[in-house]
Tab-separated table of C-alpha atoms in Angstrom:
chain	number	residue	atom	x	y	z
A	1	UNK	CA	-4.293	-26.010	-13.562
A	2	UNK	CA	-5.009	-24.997	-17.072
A	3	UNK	CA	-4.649	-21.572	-17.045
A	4	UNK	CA	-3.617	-19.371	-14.348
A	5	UNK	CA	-6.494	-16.642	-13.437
A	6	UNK	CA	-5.922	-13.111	-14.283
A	7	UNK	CA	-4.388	-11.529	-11.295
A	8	UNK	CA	-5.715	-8.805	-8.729
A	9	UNK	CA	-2.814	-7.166	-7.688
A	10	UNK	CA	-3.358	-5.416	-4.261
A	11	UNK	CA	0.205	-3.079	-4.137
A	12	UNK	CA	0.603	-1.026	-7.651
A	13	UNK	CA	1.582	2.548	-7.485
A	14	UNK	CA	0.766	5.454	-9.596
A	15	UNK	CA	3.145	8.506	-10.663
A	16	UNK	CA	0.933	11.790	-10.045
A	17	UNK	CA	0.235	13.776	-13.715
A	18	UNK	CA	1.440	17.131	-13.863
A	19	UNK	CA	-2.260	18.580	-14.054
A	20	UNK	CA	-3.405	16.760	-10.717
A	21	UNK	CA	-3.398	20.070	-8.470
A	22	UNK	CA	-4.145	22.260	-11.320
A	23	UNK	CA	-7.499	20.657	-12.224
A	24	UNK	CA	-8.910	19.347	-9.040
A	25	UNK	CA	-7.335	21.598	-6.094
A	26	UNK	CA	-10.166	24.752	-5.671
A	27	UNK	CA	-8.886	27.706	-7.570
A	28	UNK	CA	-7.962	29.603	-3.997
A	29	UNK	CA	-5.885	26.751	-3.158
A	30	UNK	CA	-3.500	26.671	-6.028
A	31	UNK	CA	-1.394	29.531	-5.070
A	32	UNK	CA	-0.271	27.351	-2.134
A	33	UNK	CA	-0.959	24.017	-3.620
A	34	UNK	CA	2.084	21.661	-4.833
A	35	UNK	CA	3.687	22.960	-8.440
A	36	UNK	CA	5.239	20.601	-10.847
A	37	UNK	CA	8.777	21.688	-12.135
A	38	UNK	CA	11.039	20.307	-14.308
A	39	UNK	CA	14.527	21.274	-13.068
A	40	UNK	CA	18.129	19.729	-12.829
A	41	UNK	CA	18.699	17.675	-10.385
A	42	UNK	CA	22.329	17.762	-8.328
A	43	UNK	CA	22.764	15.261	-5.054
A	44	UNK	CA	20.565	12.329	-4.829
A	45	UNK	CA	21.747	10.003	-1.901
A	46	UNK	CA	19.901	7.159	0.078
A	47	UNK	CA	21.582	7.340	3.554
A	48	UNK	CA	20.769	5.713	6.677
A	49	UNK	CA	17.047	4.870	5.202
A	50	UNK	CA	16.880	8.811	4.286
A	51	UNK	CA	17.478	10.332	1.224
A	52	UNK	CA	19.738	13.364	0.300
A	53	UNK	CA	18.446	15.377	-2.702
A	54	UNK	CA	19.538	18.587	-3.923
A	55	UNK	CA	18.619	20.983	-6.933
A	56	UNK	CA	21.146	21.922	-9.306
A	57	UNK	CA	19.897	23.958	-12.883
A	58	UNK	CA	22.708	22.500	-14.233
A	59	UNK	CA	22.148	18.776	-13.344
A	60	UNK	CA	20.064	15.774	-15.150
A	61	UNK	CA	16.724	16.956	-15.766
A	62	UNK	CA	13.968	16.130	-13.443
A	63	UNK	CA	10.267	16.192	-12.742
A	64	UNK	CA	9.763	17.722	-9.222
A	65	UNK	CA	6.882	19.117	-6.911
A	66	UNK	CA	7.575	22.142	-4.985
A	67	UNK	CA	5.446	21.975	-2.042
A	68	UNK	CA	6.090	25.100	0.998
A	69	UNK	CA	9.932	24.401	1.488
A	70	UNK	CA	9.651	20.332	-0.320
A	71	UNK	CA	11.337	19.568	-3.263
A	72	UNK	CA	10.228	16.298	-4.455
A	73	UNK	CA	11.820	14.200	-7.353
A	74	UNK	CA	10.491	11.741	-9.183
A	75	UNK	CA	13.360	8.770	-8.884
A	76	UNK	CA	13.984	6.250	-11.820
A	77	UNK	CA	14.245	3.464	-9.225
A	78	UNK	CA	10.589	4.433	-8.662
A	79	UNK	CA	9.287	4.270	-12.408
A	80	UNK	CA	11.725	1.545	-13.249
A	81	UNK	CA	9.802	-1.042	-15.462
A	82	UNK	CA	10.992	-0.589	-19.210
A	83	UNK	CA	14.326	-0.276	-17.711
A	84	UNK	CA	17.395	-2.877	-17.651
A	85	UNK	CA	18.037	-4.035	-13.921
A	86	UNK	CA	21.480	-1.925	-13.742
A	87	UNK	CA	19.784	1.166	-14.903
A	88	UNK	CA	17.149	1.115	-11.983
A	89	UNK	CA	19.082	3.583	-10.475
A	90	UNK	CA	18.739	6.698	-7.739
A	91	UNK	CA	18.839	8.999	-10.804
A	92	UNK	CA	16.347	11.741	-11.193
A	93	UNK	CA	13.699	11.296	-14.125
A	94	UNK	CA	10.712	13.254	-16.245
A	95	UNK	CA	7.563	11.703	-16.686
A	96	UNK	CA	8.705	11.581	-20.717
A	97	UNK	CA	11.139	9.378	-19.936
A	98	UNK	CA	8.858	7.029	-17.773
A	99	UNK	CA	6.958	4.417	-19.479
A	100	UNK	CA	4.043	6.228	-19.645
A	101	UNK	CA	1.372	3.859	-17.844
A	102	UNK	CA	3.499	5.013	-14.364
A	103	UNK	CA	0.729	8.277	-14.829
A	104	UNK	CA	-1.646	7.229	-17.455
A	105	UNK	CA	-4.351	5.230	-16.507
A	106	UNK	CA	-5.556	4.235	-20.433
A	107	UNK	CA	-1.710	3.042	-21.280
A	108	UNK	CA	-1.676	1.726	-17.417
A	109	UNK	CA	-4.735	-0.399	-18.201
A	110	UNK	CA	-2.823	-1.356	-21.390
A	111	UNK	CA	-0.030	-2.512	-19.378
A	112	UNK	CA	-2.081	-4.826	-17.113
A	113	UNK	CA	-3.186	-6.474	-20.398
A	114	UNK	CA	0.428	-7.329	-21.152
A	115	UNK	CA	1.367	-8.722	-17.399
A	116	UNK	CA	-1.951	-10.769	-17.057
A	117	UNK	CA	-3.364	-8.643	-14.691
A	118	UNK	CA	-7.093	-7.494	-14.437
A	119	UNK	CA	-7.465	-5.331	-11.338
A	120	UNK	CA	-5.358	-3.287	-9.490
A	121	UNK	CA	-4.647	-1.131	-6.232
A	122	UNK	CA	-2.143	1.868	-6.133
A	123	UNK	CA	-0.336	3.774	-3.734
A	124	UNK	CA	0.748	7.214	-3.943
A	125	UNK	CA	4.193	8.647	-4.524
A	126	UNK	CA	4.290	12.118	-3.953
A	127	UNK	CA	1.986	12.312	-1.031
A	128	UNK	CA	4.107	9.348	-0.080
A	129	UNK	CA	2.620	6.129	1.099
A	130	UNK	CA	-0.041	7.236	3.102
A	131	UNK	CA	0.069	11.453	3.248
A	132	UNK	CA	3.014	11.747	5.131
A	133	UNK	CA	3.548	14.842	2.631
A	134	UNK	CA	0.454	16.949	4.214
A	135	UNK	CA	0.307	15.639	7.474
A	136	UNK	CA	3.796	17.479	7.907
A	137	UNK	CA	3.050	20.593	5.735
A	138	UNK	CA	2.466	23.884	7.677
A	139	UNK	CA	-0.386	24.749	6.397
A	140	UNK	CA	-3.770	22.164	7.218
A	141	UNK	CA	-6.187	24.394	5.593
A	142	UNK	CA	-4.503	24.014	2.044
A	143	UNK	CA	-2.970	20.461	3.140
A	144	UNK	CA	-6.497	18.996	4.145
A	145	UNK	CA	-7.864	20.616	-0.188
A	146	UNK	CA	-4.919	18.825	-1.411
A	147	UNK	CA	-5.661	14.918	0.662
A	148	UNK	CA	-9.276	16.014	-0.784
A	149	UNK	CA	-8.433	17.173	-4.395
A	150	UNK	CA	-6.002	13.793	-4.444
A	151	UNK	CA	-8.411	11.395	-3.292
A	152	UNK	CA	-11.041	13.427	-5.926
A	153	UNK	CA	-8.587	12.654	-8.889
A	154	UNK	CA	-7.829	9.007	-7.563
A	155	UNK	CA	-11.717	8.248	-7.482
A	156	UNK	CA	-12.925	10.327	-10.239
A	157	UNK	CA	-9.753	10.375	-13.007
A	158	UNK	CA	-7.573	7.730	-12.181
A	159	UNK	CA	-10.095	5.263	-11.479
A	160	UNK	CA	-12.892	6.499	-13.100
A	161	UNK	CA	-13.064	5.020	-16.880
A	162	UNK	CA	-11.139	1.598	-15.885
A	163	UNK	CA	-14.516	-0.047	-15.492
A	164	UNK	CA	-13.181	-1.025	-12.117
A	165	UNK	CA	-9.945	-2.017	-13.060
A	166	UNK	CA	-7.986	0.580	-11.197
A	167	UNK	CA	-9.150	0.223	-7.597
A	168	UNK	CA	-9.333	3.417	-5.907
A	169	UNK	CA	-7.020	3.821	-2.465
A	170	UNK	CA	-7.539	7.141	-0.671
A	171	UNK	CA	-6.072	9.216	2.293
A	172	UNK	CA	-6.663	10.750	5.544
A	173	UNK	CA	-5.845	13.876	7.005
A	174	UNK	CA	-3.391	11.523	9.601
A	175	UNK	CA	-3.571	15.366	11.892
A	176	UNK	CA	-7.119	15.441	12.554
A	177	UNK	CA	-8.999	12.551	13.847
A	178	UNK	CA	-12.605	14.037	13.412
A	179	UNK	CA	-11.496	15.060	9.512
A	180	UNK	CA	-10.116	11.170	9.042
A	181	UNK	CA	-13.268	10.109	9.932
A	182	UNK	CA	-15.494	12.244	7.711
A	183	UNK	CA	-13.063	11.346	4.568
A	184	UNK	CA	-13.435	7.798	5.341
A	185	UNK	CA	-17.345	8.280	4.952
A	186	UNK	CA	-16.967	10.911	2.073
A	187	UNK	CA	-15.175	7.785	-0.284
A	188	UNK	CA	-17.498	5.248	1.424
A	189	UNK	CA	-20.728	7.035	0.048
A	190	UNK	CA	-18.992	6.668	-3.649
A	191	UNK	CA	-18.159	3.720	-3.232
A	192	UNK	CA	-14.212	3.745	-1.938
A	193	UNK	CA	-13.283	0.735	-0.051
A	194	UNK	CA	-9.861	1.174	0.704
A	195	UNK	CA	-7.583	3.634	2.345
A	196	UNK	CA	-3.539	3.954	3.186
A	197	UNK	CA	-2.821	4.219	6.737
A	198	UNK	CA	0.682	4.180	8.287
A	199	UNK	CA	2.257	0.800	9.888
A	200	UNK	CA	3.787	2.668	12.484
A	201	UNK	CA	1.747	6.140	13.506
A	202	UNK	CA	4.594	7.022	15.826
A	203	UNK	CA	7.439	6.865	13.665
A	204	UNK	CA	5.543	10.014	12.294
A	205	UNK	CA	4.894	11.834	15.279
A	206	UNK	CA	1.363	10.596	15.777
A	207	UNK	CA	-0.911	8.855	18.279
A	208	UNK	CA	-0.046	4.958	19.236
A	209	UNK	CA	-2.631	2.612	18.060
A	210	UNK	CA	-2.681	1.277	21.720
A	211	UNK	CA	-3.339	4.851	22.541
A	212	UNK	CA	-7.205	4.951	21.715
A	213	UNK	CA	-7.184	8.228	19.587
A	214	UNK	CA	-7.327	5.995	16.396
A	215	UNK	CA	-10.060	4.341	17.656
A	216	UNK	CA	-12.683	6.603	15.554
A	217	UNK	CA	-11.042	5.844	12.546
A	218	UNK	CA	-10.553	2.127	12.871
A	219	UNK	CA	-14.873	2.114	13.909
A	220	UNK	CA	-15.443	3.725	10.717
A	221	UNK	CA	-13.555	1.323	8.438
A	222	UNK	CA	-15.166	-1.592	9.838
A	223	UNK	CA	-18.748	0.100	9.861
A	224	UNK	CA	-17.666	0.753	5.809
A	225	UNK	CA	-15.956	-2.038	5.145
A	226	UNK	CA	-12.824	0.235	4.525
A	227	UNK	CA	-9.634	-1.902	4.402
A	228	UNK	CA	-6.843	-0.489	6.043
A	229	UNK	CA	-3.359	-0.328	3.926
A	230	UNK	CA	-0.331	-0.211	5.470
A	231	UNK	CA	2.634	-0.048	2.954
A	232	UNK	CA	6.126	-1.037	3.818
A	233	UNK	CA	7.803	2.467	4.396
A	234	UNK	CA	4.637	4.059	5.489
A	235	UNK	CA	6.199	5.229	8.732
A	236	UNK	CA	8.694	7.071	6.740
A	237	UNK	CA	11.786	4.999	8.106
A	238	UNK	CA	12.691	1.726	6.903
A	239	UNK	CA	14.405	-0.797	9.011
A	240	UNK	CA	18.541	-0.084	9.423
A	241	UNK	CA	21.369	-1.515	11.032
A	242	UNK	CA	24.652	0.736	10.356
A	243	UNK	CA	24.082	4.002	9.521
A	244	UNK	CA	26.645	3.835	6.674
A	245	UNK	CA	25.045	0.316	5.067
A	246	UNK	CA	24.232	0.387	1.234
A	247	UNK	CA	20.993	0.930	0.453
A	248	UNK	CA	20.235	-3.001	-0.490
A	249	UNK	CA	20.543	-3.360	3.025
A	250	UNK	CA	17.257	-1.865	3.549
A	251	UNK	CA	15.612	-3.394	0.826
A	252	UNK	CA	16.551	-6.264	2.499
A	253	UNK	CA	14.994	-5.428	5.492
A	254	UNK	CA	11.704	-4.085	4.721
A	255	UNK	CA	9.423	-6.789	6.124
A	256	UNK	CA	10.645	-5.667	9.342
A	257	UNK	CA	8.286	-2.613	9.523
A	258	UNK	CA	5.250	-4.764	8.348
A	259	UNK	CA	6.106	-7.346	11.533
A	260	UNK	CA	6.276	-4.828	13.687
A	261	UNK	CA	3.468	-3.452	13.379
A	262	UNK	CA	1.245	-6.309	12.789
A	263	UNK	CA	2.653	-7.560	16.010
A	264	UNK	CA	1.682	-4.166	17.876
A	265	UNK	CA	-2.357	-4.986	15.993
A	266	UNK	CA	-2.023	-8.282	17.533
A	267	UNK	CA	-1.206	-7.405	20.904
A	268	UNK	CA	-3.528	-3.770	20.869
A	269	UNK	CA	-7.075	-5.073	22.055
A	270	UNK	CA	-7.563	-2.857	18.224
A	271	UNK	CA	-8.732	-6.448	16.440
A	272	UNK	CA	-10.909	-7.581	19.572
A	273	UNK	CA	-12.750	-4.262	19.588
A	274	UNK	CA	-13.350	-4.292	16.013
A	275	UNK	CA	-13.782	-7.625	15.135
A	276	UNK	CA	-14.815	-7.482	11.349
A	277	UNK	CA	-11.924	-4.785	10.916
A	278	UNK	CA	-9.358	-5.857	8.255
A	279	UNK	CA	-5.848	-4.924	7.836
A	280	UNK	CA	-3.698	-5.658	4.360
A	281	UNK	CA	0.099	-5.573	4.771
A	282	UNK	CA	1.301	-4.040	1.214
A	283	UNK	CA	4.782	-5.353	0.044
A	284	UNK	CA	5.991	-6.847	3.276
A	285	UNK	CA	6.028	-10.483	1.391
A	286	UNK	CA	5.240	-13.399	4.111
A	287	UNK	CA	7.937	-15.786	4.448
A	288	UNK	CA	8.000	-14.170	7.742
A	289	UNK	CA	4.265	-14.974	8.923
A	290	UNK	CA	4.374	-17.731	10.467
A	291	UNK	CA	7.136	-17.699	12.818
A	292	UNK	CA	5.857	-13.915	14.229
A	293	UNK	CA	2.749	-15.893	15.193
A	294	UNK	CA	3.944	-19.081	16.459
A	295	UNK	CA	6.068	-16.833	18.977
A	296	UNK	CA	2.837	-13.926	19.607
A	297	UNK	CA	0.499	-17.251	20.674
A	298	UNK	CA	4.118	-18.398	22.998
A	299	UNK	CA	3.997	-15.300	24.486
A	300	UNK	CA	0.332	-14.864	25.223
A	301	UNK	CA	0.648	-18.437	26.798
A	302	UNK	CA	3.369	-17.863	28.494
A	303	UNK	CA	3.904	-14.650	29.199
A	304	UNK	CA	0.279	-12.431	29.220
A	305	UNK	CA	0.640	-11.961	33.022
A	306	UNK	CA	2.967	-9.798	33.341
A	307	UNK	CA	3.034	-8.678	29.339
A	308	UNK	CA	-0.185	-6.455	30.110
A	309	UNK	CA	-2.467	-8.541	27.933
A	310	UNK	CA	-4.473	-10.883	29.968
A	311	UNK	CA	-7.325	-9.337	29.588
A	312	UNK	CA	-6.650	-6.953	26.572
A	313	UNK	CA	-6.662	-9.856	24.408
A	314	UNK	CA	-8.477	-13.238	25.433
A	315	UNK	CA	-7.603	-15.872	22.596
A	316	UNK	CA	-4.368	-16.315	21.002
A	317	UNK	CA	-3.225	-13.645	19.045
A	318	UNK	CA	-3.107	-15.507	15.701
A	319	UNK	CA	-7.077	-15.841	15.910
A	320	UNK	CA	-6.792	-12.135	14.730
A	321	UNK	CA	-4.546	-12.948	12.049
A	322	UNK	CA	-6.650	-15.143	10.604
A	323	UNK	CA	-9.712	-13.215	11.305
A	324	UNK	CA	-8.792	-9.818	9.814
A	325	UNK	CA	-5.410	-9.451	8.449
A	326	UNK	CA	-4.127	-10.258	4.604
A	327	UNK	CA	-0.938	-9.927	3.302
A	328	UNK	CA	0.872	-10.450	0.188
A	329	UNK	CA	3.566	-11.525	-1.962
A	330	UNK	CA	5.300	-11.352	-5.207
A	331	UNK	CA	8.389	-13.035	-4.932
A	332	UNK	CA	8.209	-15.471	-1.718
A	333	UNK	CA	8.596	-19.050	-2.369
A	334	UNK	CA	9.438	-19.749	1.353
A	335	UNK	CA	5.898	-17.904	2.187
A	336	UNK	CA	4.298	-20.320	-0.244
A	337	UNK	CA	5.917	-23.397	1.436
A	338	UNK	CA	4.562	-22.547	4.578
A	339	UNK	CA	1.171	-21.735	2.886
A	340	UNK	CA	-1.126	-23.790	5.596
A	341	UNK	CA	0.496	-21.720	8.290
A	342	UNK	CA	0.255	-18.253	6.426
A	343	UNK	CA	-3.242	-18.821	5.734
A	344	UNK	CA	-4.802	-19.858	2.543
A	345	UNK	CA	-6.912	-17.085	2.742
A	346	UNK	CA	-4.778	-14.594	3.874
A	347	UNK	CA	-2.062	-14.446	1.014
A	348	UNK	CA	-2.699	-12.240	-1.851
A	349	UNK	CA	-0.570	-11.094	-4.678
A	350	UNK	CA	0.931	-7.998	-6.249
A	351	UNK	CA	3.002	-7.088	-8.798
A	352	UNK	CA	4.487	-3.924	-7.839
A	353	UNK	CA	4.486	-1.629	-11.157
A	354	UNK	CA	5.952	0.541	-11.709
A	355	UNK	CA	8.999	0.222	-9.147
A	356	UNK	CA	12.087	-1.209	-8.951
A	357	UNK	CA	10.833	-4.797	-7.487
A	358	UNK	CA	8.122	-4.925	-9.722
A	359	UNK	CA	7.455	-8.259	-11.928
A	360	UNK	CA	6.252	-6.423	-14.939
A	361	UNK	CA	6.072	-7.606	-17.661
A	362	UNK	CA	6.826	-11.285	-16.518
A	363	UNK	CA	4.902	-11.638	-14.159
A	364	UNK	CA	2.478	-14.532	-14.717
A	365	UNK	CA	5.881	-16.347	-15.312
A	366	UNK	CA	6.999	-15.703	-11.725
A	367	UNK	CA	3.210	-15.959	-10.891
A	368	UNK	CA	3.039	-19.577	-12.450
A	369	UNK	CA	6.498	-20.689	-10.642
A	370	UNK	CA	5.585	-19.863	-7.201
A	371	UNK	CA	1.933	-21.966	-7.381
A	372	UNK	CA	3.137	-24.776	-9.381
A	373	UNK	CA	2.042	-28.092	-7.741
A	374	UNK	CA	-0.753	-25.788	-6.016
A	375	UNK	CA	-4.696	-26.982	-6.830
A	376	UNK	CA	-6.634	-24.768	-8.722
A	377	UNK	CA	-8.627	-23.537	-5.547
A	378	UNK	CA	-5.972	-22.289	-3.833
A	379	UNK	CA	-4.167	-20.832	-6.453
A	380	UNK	CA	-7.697	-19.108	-7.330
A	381	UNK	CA	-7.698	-17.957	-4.141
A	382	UNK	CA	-3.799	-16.495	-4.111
A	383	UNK	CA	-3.657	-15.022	-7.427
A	384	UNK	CA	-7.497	-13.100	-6.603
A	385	UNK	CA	-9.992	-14.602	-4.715
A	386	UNK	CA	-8.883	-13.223	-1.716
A	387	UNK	CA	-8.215	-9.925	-3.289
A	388	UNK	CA	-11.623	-9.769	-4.450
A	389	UNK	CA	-13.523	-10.625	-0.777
A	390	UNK	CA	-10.902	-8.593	0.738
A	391	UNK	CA	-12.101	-4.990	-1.380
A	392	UNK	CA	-15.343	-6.455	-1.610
A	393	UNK	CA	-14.836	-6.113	-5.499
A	394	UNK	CA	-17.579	-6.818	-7.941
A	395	UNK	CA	-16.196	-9.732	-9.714
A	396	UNK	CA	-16.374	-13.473	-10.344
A	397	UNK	CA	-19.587	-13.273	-8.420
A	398	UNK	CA	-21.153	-15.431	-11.388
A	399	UNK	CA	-18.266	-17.920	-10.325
A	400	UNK	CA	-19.204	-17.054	-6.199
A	401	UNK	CA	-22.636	-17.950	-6.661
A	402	UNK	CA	-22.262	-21.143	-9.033
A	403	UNK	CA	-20.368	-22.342	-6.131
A	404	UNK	CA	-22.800	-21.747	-3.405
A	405	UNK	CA	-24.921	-23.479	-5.221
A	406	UNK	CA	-23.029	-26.629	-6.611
């Protein structure tokens, strides 16, 4: 390999500007719309996969939104690259003191310059990973202008002058089936191709995917080639054991969430129904992979009978897998040992900016270590092939066709 390819990172996330509900929430919105505020900030506690926040005047100061009765802070450990690693910490922290391509998409694009990366796709952080924050809000009128006036400024502002760079990833309305549905074709018609979607609707108080009601929304994404997100934490409770464990406990656990619910896919009749559906896992890494799957097939062998899936899903689960679901990695060497059995073109790669896990700004040298001893096509493939046939994104297709051709 001479030179590793410039990467197409799949999980980024973006700090919301100030001005987002300002400028694009309709004027008779605002009144009720989310309001930034920068206030002191008192308790701020990660407990049991929850975290404890309080307001205090007299504390650090903060950039919040105040949203009905939310008060949202923007954490350090969330816009921690230009930090050391022991000052990632669960400290409160203004968008002055971030580096400032965590909001700006011109000094974000400048950033992805310095960590070899070309494209990228970013999740939310206020609305949380996939509009947890307006799915639980009181009021749906104003919450369904905001999940529009966000997706408007993710398509049209953040996105918009990056040439393509910045990959837009929109929400749903996760309340209102019929109003998911006409979002999804909304961002279709301009050209959206991606949208966050919780790994565990129930954890939220919502509709099973073995349930059906979802079933409209999962038709649309594969009739729009829509590829549907699911971030680790997108259920809104991370994996725990004690209640009392340190935080790192968590973080150790993440990719728990991820193989649960791609487990729950691969058992739902949801990938047999909608066969050119696809599903991206977003920071769940993939070490894990190929032992979920070597005991789903077991299982449908063994046990389909009486597991209620004899008929729900007539090949072996990992047929799916391979079919329709990607995943991705950052820091995984185990997931690249086992590459053949994760799927060659399966595996994508991220880099996680601006949070705490994030390889910025080293990360072609963590990039480089984990393909070493790779060939070129696979490593093409890892660091953004599959990215780009995954999004359907408008590059290397000079490269694409050459190949056809050759």
């Amino acid at each position: 390999m001479t030179e590793l390819p410039r990467i197409v990172s799949v999980d980024d996330h973006v700090i919301e500007p100030a001005h987002l509900f300002e400028t694009w929430l309709p004027a008779r919105y605002r009144d009720k719309g989310p309001k930034p505020l920068t206030e002191g900030i008192g308790e701020l506690a990660y407990v049991g996969g929850k975290y404890r926040i309080t307001m205090d005047p007299g504390g650090p100061p903060t950039d919040w939104w105040i949203y009905e009765d939310l008060a949202f802070p923007y954490k350090r450990n969330i816009a921690a690259v230009g930090f050391d690693r022991d000052e990632m910490t669960l400290e409160g922290i203004t968008r002055a003191e971030m580096r400032r391509g965590c909001w700006d998409p011109v000094a974000r694009l400048a950033d992805m310059d310095l960590n070899h990366v070309e494209a990228s796709l970013c999740f939310p952080t206020f609305p949380r990973f996939c509009g947890q924050t307006f799915a639980e809000a009181r009021d749906k009128e104003v919450a369904l202008a905001c999940v529009l006036a966000y997706n408007d400024w993710m398509v049209e502002e953040w996105c918009g002058d990056s040439g393509g760079r910045l990959i837009p990833l929109c929400l749903i309305p996760l309340w209102d089936i019929g109003l998911a549905v006409a979002e999804i074709r909304r961002n279709a018609e301009r050209g959206v191709r991606a949208v966050t979607f919780s790994e565990i609707p129930p954890y939220l108080g919502l509709p099973s995917i073995h349930s059906g009601y979802w079933d409209p929304f999962f038709a649309v994404c594969e009739e729009t080639g829509t590829v549907v997100n699911m971030h680790i934490g997108s259920s809104s409770q991370m994996p725990a054991a004690s209640p009392d464990a340190p935080p790192a406990v968590q973080a150790s656990l993440s990719f728990n969430n991820a193989m649960a619910s791609m487990t729950d896919f691969l058992f739902s009749g949801v990938l047999v129904r909608f066969p050119r559906l696809k599903l991206a896992y977003s920071e769940g890494q993939m070490g894990w992979i190929p032992y979920a799957l070597e005991r789903a097939d077991d299982v449908w062998r063994e046990h389909r009978a009486w597991g209620g899936v004899k008929d729900l899903v007539p090949e072996p689960p990992s047929t799916y897998y391979y079919r329709q679901i990607y995943c991705c990695f950052f820091r995984d060497k185990h997931g690249i040992a086992s590459l053949d059995a994760v799927g060659r073109d399966n595996a994508t790669f991220e880099t996680d900016y601006p949070h705490v896990d994030s390889t910025f700004p080293h990360t072609k040298e963590v990039a480089l270590d984990h393909v070493k001893g790779l060939d070129d096509e696979t490593v093409y493939k890892l660091m953004r092939g599959n990215a780009i046939r995954m999004l359907g994104l408008d590059l290397d297709r000079d490269r694409d066709r050459d190949r056809q051709w050759s």
